[in-house]
Tab-separated table of C-alpha atoms and ligand atoms in Angstrom:
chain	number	residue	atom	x	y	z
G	1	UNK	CA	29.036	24.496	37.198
G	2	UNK	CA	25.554	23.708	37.857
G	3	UNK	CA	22.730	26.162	36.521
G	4	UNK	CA	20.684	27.752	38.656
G	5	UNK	CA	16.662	28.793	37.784
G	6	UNK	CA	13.717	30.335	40.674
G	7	UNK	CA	10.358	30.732	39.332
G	8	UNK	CA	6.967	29.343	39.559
G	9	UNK	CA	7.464	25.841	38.052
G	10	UNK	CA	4.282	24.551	36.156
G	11	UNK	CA	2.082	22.465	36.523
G	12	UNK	CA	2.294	22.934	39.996
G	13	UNK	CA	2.590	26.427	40.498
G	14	UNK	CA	4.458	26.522	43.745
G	15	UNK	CA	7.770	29.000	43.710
G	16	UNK	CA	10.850	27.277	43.730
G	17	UNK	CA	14.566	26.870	43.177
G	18	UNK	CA	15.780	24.182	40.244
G	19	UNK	CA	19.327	23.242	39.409
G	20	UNK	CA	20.538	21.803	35.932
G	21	UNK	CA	23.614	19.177	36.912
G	22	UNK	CA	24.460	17.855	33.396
G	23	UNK	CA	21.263	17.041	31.488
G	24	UNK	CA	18.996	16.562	34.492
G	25	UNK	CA	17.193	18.574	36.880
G	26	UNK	CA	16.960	18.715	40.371
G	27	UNK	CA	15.728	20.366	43.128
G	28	UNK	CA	18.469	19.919	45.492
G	29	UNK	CA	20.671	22.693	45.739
G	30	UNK	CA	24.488	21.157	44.367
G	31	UNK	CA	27.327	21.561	46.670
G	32	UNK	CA	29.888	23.150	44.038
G	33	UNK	CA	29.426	26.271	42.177
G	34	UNK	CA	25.923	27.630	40.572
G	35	UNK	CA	25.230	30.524	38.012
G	36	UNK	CA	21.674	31.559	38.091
G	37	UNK	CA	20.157	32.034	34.931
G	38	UNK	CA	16.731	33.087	35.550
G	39	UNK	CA	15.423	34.913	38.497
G	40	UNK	CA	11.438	35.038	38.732
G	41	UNK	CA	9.020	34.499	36.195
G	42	UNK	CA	6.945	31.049	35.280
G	43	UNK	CA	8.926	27.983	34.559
G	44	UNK	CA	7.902	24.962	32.147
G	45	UNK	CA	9.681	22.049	30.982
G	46	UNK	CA	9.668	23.412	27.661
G	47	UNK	CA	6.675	23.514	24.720
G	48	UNK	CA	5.739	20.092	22.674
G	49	UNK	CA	5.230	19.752	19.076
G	50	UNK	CA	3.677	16.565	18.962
G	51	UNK	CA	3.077	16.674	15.023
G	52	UNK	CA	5.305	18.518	12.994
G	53	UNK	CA	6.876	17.258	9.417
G	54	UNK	CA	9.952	19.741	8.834
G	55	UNK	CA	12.534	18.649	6.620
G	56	UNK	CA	11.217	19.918	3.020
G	57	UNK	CA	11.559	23.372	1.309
G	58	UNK	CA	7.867	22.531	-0.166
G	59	UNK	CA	4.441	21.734	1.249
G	60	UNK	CA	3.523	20.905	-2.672
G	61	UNK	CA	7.035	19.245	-3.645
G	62	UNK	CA	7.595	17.160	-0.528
G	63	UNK	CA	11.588	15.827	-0.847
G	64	UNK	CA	13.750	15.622	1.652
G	65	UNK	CA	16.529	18.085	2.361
G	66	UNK	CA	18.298	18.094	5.710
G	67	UNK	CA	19.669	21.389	5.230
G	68	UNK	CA	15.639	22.587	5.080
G	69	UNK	CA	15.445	19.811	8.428
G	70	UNK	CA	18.099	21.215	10.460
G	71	UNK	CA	16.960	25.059	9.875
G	72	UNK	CA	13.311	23.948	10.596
G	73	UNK	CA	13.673	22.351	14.181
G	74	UNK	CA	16.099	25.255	14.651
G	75	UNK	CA	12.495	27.648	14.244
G	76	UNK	CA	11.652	25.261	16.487
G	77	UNK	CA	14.282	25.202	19.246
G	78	UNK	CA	14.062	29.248	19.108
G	79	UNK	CA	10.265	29.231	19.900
G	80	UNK	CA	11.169	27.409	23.089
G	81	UNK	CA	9.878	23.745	21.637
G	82	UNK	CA	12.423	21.550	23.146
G	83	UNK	CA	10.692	18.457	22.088
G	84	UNK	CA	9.136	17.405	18.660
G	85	UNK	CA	7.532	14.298	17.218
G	86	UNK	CA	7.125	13.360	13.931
G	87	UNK	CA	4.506	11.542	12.879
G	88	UNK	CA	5.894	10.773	9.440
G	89	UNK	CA	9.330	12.481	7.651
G	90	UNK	CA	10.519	11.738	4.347
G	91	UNK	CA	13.805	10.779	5.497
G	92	UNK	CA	16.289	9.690	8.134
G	93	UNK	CA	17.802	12.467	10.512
G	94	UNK	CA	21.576	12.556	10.007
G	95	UNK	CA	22.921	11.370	13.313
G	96	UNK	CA	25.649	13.950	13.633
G	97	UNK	CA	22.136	16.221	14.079
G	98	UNK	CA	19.906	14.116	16.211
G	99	UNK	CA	22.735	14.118	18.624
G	100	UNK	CA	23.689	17.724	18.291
G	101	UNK	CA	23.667	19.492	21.853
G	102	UNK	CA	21.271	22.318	20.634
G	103	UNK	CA	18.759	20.561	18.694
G	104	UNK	CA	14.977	19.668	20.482
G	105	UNK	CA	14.603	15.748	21.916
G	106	UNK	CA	12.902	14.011	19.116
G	107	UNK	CA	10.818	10.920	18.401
G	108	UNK	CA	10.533	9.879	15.205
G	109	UNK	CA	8.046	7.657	13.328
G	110	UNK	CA	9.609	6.526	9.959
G	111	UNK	CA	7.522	6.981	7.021
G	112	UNK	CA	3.959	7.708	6.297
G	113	UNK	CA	2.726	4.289	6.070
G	114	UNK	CA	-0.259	3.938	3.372
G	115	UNK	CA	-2.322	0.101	2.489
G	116	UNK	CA	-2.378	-0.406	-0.930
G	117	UNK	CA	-5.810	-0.976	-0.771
G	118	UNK	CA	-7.136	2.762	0.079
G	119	UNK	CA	-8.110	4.059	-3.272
G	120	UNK	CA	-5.771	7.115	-3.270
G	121	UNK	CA	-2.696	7.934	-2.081
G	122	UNK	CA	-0.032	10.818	-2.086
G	123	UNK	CA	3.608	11.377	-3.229
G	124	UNK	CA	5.152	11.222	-0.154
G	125	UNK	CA	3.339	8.205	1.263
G	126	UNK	CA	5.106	4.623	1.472
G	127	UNK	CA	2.658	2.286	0.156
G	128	UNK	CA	2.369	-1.305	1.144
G	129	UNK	CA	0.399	-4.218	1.110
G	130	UNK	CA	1.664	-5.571	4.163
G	131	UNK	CA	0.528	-3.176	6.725
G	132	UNK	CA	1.073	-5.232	9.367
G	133	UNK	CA	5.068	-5.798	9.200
G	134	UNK	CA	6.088	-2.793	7.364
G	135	UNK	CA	4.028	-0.815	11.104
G	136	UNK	CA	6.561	-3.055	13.228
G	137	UNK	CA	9.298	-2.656	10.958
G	138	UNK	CA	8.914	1.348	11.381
G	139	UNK	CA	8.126	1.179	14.713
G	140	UNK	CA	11.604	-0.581	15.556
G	141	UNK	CA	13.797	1.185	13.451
G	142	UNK	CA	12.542	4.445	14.961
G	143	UNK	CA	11.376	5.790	18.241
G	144	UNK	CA	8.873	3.029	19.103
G	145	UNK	CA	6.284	4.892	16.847
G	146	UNK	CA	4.878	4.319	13.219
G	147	UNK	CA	2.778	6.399	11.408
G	148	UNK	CA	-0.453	4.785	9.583
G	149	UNK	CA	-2.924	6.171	6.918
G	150	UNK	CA	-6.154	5.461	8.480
G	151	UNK	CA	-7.905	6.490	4.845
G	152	UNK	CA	-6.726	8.964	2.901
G	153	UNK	CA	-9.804	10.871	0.711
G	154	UNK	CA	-11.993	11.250	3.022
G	155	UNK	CA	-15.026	10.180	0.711
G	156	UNK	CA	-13.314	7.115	0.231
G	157	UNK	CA	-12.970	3.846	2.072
G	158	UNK	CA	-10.743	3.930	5.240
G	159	UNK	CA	-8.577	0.922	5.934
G	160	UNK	CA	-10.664	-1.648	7.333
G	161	UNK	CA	-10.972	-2.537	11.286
G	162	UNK	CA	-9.454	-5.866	11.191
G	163	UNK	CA	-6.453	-4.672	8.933
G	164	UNK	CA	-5.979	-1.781	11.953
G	165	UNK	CA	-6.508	-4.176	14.580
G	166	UNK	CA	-4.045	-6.647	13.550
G	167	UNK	CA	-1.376	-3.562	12.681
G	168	UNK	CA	-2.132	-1.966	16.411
G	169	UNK	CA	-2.096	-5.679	17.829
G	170	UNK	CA	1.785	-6.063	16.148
G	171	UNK	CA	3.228	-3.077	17.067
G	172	UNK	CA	2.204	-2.902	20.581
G	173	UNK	CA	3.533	-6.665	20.865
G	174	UNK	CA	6.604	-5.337	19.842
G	175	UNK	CA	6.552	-2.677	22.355
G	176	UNK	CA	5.573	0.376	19.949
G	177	UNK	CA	2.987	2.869	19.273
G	178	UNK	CA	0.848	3.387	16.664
G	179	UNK	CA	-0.168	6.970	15.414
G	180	UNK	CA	-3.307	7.167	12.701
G	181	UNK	CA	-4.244	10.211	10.264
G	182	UNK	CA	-7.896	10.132	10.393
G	183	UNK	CA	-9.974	12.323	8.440
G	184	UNK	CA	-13.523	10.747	7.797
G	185	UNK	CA	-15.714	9.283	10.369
G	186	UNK	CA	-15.410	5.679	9.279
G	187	UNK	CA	-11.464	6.055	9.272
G	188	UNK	CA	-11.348	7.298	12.760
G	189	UNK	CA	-14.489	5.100	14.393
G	190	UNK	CA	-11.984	1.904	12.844
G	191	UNK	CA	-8.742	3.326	14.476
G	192	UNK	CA	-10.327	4.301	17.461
G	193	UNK	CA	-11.937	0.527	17.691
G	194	UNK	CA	-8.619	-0.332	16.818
G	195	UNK	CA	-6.928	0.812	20.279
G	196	UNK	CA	-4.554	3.325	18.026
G	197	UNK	CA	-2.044	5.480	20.512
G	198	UNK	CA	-3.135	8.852	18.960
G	199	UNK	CA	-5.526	9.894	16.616
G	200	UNK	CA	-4.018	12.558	14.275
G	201	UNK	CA	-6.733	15.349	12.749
G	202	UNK	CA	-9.914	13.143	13.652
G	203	UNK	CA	-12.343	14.866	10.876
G	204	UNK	CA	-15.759	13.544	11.558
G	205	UNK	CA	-14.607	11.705	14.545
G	206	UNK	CA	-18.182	10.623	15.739
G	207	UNK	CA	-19.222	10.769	18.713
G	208	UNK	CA	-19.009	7.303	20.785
G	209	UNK	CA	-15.234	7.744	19.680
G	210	UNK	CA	-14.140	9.599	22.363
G	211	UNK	CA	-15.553	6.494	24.813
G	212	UNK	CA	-13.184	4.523	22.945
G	213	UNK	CA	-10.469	6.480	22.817
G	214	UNK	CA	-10.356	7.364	26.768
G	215	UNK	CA	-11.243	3.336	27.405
G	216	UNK	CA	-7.402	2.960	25.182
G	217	UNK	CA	-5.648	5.794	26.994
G	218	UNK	CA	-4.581	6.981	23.218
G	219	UNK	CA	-4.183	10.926	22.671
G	220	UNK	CA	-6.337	13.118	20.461
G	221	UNK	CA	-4.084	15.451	17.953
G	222	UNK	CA	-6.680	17.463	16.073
G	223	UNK	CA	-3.715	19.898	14.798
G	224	UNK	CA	-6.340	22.814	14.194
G	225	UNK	CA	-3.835	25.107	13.285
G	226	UNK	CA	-3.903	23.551	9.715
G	227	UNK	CA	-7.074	23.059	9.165
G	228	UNK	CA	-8.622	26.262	10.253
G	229	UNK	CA	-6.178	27.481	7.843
G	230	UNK	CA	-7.466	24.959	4.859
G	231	UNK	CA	-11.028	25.895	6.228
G	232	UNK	CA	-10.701	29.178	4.319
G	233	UNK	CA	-9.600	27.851	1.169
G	234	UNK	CA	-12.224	24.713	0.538
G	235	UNK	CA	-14.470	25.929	-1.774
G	236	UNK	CA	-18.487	25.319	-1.448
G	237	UNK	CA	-19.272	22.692	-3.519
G	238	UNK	CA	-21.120	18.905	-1.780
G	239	UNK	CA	-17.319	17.696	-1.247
G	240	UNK	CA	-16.712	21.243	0.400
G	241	UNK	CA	-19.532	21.040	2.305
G	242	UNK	CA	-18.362	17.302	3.499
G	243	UNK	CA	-14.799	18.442	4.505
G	244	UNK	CA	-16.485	21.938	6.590
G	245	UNK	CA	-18.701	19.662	8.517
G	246	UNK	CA	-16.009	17.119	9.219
G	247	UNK	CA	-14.172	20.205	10.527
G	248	UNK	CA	-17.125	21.327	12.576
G	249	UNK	CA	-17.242	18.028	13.927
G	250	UNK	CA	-13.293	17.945	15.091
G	251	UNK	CA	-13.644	20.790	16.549
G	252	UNK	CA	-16.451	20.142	18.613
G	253	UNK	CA	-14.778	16.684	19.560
G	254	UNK	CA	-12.073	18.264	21.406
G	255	UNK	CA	-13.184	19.624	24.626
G	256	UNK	CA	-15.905	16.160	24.565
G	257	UNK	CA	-12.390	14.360	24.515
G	258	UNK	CA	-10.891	16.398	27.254
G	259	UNK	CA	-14.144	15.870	29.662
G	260	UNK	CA	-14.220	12.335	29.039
G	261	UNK	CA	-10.802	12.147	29.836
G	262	UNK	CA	-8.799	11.973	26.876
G	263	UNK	CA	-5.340	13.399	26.192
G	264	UNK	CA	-5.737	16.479	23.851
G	265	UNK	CA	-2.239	17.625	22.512
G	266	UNK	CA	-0.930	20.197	20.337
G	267	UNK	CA	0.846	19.741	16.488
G	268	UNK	CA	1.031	22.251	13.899
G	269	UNK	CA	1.236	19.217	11.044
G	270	UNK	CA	2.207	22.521	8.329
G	271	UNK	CA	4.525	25.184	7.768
G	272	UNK	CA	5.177	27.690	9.860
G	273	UNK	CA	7.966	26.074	12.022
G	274	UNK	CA	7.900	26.917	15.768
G	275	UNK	CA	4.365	28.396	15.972
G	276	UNK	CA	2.552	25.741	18.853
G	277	UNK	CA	1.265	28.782	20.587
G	278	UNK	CA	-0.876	29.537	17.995
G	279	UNK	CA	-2.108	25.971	18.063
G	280	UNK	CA	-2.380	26.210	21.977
G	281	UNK	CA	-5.078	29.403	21.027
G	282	UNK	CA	-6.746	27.154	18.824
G	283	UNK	CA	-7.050	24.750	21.535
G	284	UNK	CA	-8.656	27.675	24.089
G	285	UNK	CA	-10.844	28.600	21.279
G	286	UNK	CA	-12.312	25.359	20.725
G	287	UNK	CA	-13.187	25.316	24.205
G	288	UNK	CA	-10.025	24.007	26.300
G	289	UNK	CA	-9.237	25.124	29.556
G	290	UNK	CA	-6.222	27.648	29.144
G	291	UNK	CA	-3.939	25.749	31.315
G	292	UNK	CA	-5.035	22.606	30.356
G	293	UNK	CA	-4.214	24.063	26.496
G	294	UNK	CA	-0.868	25.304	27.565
G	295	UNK	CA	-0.475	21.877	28.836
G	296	UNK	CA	-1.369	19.992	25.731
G	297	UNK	CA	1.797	21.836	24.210
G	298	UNK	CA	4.173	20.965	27.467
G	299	UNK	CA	4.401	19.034	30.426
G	300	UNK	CA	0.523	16.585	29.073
G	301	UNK	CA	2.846	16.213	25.390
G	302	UNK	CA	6.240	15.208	27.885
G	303	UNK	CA	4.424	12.635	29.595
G	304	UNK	CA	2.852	11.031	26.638
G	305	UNK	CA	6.542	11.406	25.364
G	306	UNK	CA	7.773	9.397	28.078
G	307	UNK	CA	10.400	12.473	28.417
G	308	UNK	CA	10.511	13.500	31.912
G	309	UNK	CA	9.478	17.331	32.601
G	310	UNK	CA	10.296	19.644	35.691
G	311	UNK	CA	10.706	16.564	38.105
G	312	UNK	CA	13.517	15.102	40.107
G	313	UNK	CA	15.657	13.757	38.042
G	314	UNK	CA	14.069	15.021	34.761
G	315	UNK	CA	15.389	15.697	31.757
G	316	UNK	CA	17.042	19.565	31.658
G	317	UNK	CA	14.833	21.498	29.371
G	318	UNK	CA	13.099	24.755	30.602
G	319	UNK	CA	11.853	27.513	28.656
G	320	UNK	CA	11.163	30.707	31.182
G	321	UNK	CA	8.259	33.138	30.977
G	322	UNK	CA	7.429	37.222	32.339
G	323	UNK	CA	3.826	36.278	32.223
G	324	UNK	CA	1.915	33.157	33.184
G	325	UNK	CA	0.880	31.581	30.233
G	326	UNK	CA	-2.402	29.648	31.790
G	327	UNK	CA	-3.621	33.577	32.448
G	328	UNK	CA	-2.187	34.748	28.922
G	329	UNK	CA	-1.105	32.188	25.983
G	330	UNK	CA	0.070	34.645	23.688
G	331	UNK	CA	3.174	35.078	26.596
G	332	UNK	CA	4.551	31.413	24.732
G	333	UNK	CA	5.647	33.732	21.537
G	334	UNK	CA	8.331	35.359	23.527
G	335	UNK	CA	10.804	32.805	26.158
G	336	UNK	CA	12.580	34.721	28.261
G	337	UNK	CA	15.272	32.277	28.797
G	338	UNK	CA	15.558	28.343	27.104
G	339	UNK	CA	17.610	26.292	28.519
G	340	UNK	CA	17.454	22.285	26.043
G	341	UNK	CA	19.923	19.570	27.317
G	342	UNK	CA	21.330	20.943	29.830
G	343	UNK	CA	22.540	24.193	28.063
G	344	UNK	CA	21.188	27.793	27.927
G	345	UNK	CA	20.097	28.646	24.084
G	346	UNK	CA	18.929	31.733	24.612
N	1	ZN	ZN1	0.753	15.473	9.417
């Protein structure tokens, strides 16, 4: 039996009539029988988590546990987020879950890929001296994405231009894409020169950066849920005072990056699971459009996905909504109905 949804669908806003026929959507009403499952309301093709790292009980004691994975992108699934990338995990997702019917769609990005040559790095990086082949290596044995350390401290040395180049040169030879943590304007000017895909944080990103990044069609992830949180804990001392005006600086840097036409989208990056709205309000409050903020955590992350959203023929994901959520954000807390894959969740 095919499901049945009316609503406004978004982007578009036009009032409508969708059926779910297996795991695709279409707008063609089926000849056999239909069960409506929501009647009104505002329709999207589900909410985005373009950077999220579940699968460990500890931010501090990062090890992987897919018992912590599976009940993570389940916080995930029940906040509506029907699709998730991760830009870096510390292990492989079992199979019997990545293919589960209930779970969110999810691109994965292998490890967090750190040159030997930055002068720090952390536990749960994979350090290498060949950036170059262990990027394409990731980027094939995943989703078409790797995950780089563009520096690391961000009063240290980023990895160098040519080293990015030749890593973002590889990969999209190959037919992948290349995400970069950035935190320190010399480590996102090089990745940004580079032609990276997406930019992940962007502390200090200065300002002829968002040029470059429009010029490469890559994305801008400033995940400002985190670091407004980290913003309250960084004490004043001249390294504190570095890291706030980085911070200043992202922040600033996102609506530049929307007007000059770059992709802005949302990620968490940190604990709590399931909680993109409150990185959607971030968005608004950093000066966003609201719709183009809901956006950045739905149908702008799909496309940049390459996962088809309320479309003919799309995918079957829809999370449904009492309130529009380009009038009032805070409505993305509470689905009304999610359908993932086809099936109705809640
Ligand atoms: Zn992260």
């Amino acid at each position: 039996m095919a499901l049945h949804l009316r609503g406004t669908v978004l982007p578009h806003g036009t009032t409508r009539d969708l059926w779910i026929l297996g795991d695709r959507i279409t707008f063609d009403r089926p000849s056999a029988g239909t069960e409506t499952v929501a009647d009104g309301g505002f329709l999207l093709p589900g909410l985005v988590d373009v950077h999220t790292h579940p699968g460990s009980r500890s931010q501090e004691e990062a090890r992987w546990d897919p018992e912590a994975f599976a009940e993570q992108i389940a916080a995930h699934r029940d906040a509506g987020t029907t699709a998730l990338r991760f830009p870096g995990l510390l292990g492989e997702i079992p199979d019997e879950l990545r293919e589960a019917p209930d779970t969110p769609r999810m691109i994965t990005a292998g490890r967090w890929l750190a040159w030997a040559g930055l002068s720090k790095s952390a536990d749960f990086h994979t350090v290498t001296d060949d950036l170059v082949a262990a990027a394409v290596a990731e980027a094939g044995a995943h989703d078409g994405w790797c995950k780089l350390m563009g520096d690391w401290d961000f009063e240290a040395d980023p990895v160098p231009y040519e080293l990015l180049r030749a890593v973002t040169d590889a990969v999209h030879a190959a037919g992948g894409r290349v995400a970069a943590h950035c935190q320190s304007g010399q480590g996102v000017l090089n990745a940004a020169r580079a032609g990276v895909d997406s930019i992940e944080h962007g502390m200090g990103m200065p300002e002829e950066c968002v040029q470059m990044l429009a010029a490469h069609g890559a994305a801008y992830v400033p995940t400002l849920t985190a670091f407004a949180r980290s913003a309250s804990r960084i004490i004043d001392n001249p390294r504190g005072r570095l890291w706030h005006e980085g911070h200043r600086i992202m922040v600033r840097r996102v609506r530049e990056a929307h007007d000059a036409g770059v992709t802005v989208l949302a990620g968490t990056d940190c604990a709590p699971f399931g909680d993109i709205a409150t990185e959607v309000e971030h968005l608004i409050a950093a000066g966003l459009p609201a719709d183009v903020a809901v956006g950045a955590a739905s149908w702008a992350a799909r496309d940049f996905l390459r996962l088809p959203g309320l479309v003919e023929g799309g995918l079957a994901d829809v999370t449904v909504y009492d309130a529009d959520p380009r009038l009032e954000p805070a409505v993305l807390r509470h689905p009304r109905r999610i359908v993932l894959r086809g099936r109705v969740v809640r």
